[in-house]
PDB file of C-alpha atoms in Angstrom:
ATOM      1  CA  UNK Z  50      10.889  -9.515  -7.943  1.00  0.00           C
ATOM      2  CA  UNK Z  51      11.013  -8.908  -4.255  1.00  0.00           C
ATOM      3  CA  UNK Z  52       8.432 -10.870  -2.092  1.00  0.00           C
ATOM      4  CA  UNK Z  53       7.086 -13.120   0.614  1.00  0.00           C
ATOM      5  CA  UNK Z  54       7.196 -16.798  -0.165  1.00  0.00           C
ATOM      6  CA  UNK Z  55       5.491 -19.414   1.749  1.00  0.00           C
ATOM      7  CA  UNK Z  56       5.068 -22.658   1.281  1.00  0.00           C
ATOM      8  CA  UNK Z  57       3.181 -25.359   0.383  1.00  0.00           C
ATOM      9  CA  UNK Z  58       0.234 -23.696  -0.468  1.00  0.00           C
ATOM     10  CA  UNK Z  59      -1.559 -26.563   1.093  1.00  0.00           C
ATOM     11  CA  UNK Z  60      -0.777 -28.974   4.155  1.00  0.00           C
ATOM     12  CA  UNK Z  61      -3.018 -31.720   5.090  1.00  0.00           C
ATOM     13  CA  UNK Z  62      -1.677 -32.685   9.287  1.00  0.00           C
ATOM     14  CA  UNK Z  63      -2.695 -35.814  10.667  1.00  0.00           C
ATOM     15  CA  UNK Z  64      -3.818 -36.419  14.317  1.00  0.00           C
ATOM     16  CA  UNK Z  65      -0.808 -36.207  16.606  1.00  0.00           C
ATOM     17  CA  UNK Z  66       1.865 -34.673  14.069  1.00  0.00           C
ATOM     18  CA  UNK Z  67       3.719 -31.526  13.954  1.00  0.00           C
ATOM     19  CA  UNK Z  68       3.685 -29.765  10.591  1.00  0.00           C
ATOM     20  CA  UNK Z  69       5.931 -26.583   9.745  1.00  0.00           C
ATOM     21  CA  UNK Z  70       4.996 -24.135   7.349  1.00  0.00           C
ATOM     22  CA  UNK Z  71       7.338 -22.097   5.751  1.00  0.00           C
ATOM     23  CA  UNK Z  72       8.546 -18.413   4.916  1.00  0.00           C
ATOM     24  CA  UNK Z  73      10.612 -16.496   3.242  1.00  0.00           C
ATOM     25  CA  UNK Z  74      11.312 -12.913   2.323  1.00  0.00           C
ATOM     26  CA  UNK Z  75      13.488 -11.307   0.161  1.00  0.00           C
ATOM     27  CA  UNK Z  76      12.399  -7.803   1.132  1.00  0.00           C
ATOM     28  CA  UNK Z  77      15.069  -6.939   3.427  1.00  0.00           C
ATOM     29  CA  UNK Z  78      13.105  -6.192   6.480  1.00  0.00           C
ATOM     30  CA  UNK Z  79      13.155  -7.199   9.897  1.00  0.00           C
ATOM     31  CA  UNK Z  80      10.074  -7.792  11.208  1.00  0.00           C
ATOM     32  CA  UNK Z  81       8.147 -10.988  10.230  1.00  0.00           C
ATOM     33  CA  UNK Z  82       4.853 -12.002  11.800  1.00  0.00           C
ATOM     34  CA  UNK Z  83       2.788 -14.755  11.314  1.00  0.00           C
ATOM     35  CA  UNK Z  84      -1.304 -14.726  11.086  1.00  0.00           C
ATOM     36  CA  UNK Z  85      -4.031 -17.270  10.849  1.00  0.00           C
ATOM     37  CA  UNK Z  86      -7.184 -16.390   9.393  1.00  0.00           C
ATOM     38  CA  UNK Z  87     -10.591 -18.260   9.889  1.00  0.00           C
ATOM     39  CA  UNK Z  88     -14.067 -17.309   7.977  1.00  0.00           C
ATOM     40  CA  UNK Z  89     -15.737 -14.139  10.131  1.00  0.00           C
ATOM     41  CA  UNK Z  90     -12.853 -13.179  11.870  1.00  0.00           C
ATOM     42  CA  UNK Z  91     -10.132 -11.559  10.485  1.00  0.00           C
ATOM     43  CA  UNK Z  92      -6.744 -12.241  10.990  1.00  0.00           C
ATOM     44  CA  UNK Z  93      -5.377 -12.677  14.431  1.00  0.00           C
ATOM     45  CA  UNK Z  94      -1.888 -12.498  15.146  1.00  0.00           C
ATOM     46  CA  UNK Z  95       0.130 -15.848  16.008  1.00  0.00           C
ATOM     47  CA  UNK Z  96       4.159 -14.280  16.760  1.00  0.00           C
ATOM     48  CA  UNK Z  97       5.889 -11.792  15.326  1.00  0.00           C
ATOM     49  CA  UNK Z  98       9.526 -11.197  14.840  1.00  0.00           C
ATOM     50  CA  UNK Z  99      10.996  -7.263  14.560  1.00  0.00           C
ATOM     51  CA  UNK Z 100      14.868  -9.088  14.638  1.00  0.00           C
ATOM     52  CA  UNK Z 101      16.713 -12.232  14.154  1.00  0.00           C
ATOM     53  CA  UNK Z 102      16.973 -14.563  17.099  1.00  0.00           C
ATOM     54  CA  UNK Z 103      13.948 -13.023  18.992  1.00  0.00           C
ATOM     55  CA  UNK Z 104      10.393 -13.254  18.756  1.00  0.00           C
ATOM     56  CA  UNK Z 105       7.659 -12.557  20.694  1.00  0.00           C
ATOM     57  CA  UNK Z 106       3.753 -14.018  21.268  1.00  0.00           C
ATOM     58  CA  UNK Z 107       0.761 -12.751  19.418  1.00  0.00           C
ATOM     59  CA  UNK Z 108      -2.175 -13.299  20.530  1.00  0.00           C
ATOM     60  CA  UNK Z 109      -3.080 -16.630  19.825  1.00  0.00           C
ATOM     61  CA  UNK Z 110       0.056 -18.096  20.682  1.00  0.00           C
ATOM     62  CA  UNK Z 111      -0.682 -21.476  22.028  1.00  0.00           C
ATOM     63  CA  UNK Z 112       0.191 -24.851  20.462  1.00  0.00           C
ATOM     64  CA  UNK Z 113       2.120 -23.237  17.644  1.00  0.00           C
ATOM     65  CA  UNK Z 114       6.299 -22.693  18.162  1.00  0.00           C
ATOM     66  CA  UNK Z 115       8.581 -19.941  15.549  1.00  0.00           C
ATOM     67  CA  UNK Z 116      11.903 -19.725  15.379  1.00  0.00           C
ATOM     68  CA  UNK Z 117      14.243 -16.204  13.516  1.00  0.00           C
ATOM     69  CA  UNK Z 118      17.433 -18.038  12.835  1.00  0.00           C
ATOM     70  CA  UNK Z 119      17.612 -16.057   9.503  1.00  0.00           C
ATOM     71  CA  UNK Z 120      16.388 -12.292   8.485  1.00  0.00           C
ATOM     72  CA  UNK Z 121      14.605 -14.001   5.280  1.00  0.00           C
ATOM     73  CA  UNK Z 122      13.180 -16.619   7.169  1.00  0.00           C
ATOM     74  CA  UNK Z 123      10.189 -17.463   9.750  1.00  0.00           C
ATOM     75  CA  UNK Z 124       8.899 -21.160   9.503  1.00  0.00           C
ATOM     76  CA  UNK Z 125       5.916 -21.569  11.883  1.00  0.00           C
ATOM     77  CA  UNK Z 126       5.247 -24.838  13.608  1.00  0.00           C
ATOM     78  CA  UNK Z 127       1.953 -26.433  14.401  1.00  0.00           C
ATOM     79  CA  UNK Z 128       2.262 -28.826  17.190  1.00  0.00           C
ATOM     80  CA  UNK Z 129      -0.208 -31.585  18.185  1.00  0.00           C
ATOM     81  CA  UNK Z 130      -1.078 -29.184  21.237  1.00  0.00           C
ATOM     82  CA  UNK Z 131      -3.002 -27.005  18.923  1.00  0.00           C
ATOM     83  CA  UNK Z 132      -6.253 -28.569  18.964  1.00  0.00           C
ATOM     84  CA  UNK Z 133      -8.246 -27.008  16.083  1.00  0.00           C
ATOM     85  CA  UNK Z 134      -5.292 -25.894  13.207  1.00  0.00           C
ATOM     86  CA  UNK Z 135      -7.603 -26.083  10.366  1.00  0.00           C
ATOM     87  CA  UNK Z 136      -6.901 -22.657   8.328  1.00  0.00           C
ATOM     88  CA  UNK Z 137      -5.589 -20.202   6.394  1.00  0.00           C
ATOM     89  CA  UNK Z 138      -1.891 -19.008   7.790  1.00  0.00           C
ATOM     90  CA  UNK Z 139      -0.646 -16.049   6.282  1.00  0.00           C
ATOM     91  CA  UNK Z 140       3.074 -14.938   6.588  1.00  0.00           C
ATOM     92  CA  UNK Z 141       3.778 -11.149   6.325  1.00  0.00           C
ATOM     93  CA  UNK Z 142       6.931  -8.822   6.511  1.00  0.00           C
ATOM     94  CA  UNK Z 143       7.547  -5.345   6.875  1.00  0.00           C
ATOM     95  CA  UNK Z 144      10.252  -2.566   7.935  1.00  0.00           C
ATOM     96  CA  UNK Z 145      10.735  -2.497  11.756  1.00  0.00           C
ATOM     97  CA  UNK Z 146       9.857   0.785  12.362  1.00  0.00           C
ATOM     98  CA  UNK Z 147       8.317   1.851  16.432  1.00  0.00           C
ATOM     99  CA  UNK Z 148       5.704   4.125  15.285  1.00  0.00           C
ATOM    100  CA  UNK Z 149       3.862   1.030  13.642  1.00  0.00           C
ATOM    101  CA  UNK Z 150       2.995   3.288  10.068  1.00  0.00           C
ATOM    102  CA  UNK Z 151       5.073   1.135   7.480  1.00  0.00           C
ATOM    103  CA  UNK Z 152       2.378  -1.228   5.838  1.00  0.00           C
ATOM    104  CA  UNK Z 153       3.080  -4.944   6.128  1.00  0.00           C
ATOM    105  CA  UNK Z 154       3.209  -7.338   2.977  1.00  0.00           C
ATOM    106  CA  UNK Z 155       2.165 -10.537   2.893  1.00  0.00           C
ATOM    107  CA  UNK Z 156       2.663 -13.836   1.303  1.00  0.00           C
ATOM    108  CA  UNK Z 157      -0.380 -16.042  -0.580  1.00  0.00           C
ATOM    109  CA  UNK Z 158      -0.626 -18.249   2.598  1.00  0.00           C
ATOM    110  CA  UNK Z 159      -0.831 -21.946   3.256  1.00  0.00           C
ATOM    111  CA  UNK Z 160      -4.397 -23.941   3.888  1.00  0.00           C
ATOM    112  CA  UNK Z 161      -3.751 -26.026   7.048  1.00  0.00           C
ATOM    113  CA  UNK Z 162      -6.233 -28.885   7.048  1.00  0.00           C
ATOM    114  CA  UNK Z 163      -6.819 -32.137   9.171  1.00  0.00           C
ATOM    115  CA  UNK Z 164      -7.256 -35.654   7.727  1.00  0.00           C
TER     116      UNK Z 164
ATOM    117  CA  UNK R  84      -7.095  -2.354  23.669  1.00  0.00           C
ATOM    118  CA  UNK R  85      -7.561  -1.008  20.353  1.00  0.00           C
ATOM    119  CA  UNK R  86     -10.115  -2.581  18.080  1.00  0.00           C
ATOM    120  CA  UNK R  87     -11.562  -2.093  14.626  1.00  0.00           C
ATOM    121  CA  UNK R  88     -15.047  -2.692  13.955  1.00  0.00           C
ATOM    122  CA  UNK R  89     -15.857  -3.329   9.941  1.00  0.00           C
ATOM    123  CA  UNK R  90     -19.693  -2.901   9.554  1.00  0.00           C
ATOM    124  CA  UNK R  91     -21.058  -5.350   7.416  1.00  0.00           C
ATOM    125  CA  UNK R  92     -19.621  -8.442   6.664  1.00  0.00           C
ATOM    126  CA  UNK R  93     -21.372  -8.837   3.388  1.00  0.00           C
ATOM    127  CA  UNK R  94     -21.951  -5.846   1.055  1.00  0.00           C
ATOM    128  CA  UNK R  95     -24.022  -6.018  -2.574  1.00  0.00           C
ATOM    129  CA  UNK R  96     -23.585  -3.417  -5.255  1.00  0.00           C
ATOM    130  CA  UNK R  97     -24.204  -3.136  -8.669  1.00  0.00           C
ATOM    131  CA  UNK R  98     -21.745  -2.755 -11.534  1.00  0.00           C
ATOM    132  CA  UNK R  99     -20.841   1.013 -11.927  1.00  0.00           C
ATOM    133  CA  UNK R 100     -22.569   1.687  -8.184  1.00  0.00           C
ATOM    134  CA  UNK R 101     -21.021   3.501  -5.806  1.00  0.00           C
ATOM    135  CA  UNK R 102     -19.237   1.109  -3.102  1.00  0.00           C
ATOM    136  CA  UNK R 103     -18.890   1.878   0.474  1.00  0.00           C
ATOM    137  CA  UNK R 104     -17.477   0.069   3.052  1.00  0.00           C
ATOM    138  CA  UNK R 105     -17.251   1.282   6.608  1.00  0.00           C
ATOM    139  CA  UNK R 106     -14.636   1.163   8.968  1.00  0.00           C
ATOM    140  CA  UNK R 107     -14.684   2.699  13.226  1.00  0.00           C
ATOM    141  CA  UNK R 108     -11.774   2.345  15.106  1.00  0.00           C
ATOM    142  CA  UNK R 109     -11.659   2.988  18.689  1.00  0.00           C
ATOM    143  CA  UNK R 110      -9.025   4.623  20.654  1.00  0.00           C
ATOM    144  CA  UNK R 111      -8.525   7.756  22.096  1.00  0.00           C
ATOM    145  CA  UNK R 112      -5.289   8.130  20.331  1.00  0.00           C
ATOM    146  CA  UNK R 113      -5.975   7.948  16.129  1.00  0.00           C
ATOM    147  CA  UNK R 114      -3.844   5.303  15.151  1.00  0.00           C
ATOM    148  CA  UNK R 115      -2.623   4.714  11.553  1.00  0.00           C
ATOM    149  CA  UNK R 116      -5.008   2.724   9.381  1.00  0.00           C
ATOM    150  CA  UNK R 117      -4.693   0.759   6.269  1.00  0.00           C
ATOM    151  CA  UNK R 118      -6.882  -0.891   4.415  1.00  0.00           C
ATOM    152  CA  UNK R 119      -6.436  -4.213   2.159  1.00  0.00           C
ATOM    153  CA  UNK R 120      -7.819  -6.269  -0.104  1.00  0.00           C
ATOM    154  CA  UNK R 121      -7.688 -10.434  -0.485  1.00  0.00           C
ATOM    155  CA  UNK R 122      -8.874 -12.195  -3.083  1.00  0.00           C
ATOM    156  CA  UNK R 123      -9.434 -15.879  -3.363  1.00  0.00           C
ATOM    157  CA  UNK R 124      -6.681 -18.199  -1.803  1.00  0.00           C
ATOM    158  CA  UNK R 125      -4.166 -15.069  -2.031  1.00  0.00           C
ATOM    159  CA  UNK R 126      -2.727 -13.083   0.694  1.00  0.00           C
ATOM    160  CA  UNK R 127      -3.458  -9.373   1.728  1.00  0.00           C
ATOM    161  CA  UNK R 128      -2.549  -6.680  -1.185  1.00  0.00           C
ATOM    162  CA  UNK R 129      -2.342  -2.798   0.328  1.00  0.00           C
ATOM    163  CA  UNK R 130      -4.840  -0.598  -1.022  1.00  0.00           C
ATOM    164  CA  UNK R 131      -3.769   2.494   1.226  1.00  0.00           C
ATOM    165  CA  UNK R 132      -2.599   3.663   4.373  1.00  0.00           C
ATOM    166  CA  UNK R 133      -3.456   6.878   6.403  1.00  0.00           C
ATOM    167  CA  UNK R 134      -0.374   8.406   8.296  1.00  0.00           C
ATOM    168  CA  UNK R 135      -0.888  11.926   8.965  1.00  0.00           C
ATOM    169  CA  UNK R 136      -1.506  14.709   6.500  1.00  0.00           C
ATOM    170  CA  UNK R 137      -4.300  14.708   4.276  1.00  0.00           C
ATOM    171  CA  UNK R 138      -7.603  12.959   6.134  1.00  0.00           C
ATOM    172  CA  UNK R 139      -8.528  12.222   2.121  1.00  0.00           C
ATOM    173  CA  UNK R 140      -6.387   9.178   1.015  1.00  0.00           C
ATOM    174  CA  UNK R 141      -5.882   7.745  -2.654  1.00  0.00           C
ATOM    175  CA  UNK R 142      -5.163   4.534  -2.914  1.00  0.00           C
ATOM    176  CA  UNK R 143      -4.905   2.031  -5.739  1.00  0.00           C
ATOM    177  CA  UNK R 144      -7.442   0.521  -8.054  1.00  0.00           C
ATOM    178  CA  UNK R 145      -9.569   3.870  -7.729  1.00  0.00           C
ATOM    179  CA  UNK R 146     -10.293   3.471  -3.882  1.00  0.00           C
ATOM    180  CA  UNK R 147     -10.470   5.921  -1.866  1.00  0.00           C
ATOM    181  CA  UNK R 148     -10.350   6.418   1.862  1.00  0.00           C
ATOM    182  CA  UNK R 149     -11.708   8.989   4.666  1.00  0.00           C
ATOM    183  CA  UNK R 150      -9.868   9.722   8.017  1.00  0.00           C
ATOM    184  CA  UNK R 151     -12.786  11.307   9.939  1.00  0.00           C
ATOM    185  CA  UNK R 152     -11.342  11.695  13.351  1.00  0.00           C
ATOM    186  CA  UNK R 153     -14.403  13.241  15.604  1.00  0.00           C
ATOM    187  CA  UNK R 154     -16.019   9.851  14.173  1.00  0.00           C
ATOM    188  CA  UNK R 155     -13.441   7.755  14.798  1.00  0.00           C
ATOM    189  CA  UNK R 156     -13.972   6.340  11.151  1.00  0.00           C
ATOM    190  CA  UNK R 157     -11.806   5.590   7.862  1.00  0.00           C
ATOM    191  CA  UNK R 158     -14.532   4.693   5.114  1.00  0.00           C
ATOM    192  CA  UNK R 159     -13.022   3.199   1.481  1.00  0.00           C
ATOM    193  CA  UNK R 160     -15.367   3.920  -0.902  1.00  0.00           C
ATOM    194  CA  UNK R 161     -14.647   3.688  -5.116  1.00  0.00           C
ATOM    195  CA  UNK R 162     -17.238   5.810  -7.003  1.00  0.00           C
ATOM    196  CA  UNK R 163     -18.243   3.136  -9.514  1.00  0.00           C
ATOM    197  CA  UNK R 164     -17.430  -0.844  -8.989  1.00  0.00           C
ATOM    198  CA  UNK R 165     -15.903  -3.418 -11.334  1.00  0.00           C
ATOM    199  CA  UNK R 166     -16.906  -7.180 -11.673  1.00  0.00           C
ATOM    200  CA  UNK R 167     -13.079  -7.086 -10.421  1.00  0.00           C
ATOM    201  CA  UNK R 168     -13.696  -5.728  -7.441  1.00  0.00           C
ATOM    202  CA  UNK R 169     -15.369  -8.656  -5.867  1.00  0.00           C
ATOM    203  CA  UNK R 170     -12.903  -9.581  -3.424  1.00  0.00           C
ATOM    204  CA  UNK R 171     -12.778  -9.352   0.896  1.00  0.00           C
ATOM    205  CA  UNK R 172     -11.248  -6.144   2.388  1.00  0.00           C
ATOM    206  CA  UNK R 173     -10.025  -5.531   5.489  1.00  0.00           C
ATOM    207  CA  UNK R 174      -9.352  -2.651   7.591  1.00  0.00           C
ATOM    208  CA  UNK R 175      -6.580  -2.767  10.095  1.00  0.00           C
ATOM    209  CA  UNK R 176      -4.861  -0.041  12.448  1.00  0.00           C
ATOM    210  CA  UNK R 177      -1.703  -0.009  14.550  1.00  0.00           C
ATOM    211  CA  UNK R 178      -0.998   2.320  17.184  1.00  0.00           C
ATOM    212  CA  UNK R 179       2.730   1.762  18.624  1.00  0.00           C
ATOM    213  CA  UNK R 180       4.923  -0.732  17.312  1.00  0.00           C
ATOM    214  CA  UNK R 181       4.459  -2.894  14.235  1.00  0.00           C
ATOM    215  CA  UNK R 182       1.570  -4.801  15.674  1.00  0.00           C
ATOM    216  CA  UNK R 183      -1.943  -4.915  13.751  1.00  0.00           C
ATOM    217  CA  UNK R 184      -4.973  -4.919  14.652  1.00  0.00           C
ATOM    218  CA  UNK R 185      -7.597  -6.478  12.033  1.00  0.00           C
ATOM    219  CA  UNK R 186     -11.039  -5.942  11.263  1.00  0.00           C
ATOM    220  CA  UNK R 187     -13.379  -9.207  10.375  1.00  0.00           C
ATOM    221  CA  UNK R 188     -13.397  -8.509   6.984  1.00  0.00           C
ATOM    222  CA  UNK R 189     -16.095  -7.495   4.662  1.00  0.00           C
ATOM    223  CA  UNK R 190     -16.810  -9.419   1.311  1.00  0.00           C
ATOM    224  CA  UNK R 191     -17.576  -7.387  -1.340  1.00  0.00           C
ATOM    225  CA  UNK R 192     -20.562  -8.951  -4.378  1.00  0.00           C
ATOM    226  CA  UNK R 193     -20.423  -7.350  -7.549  1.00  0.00           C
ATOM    227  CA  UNK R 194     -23.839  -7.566  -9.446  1.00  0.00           C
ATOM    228  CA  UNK R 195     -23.544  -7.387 -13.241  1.00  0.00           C
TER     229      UNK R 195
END
């Protein structure tokens, strides 16, 4: 079955380290983005990807780093510089498509927590 | 910028009840608008999307979804709730681009 896979489902980071979460989509589309999500407010936008070998800022960009080296695949890092990582990422995928009406699909996220 | 407002971060029904969440967007262009649902530790699963067309929207599980435009409003309701429904929805719009823009969420109780 066709999907978004990300892995692990959860990540325990400790003071200092960089952890990368991974990715992966067998769906065949371009764009990839990447979300966190915190109790009360939604998901907010990280990067997003509509092509390999670009990306481009969301809006929460700071102290996390991408990379689009592969269609299937968008690994997001968490560096030390972000200060409060604690939370539910969620990967999605969908067609690349300018008038922004094809839905995006998303994976069963990873719980990012600090020891 | 464009921004959706979910009213109600918590609603109660009973089982069978009628369930209605609400949903106001606000931009002077209408955007499209989706709506999902998450349960537990899962990711987002689409319940519908509007486009253009029909302002009346089926979706799955037996929502059900409004485009009022003069309101600036997509409302999912489901005409009688399941235990299984218990779950957090979200309603999201995107304008130009891929880009979207997510409400807060609203968690859904299901009374038995």
């Amino acid at each position: 079955d066709g999907g978004i896979t990300q892995s692990p489902k959860y990540l325990f980071r400790k003071e200092g380290q960089n952890v990368t979460l991974s990715c992966e989509q067998n769906l065949n589309h371009d764009a990839m983005y990447w979300y966190r999500q915190d109790p009360g407010q939604g998901l907010r936008l990280i990067y997003y990807s509509q092509i390999v070998n670009d990306f481009q800022k969301g809006d929460i960009a700071e102290g996390y780093s991408v990379s689009r080296e592969k269609k299937e695949s968008f690994p997001l890092t968490v560096t030390s510089a972000q200060k409060n990582p604690t939370a539910f990422y969620l990967c999605a995928s969908s067609i690349a498509e300018i008038r922004g009406l094809q839905p995006q699909h998303f994976g069963d996220g990873t719980r990012l927590s600090i020891l | 910028a464009q921004s959706v407002t979910q009213l109600g971060s918590h609603v109660s029904v009973s089982e069978g009840a009628l369930v209605l969440l609400r949903c106001n967007y606000s931009s002077s262009v209408p955007p499209y608008l989706f709506w999902y649902v998450q349960y537990p530790n899962q990711g987002l699963q689409l319940l519908l999307k509007y486009t253009t067309g029909a302002t009346l929207v089926k979706g799955i599980n037996g929502f059900e979804a409004e485009f009022k435009k003069s309101e600036t409003s997509f409302h999912l309701t489901k005409p009688s709730a399941h235990m299984s429904d218990a779950a957090e929805y979200f309603c999201a719009a995107s304008l130009y681009g891929n880009k979207l823009v997510f409400g807060a969420g609203t968690i859904l109780r299901v009374k038995s």
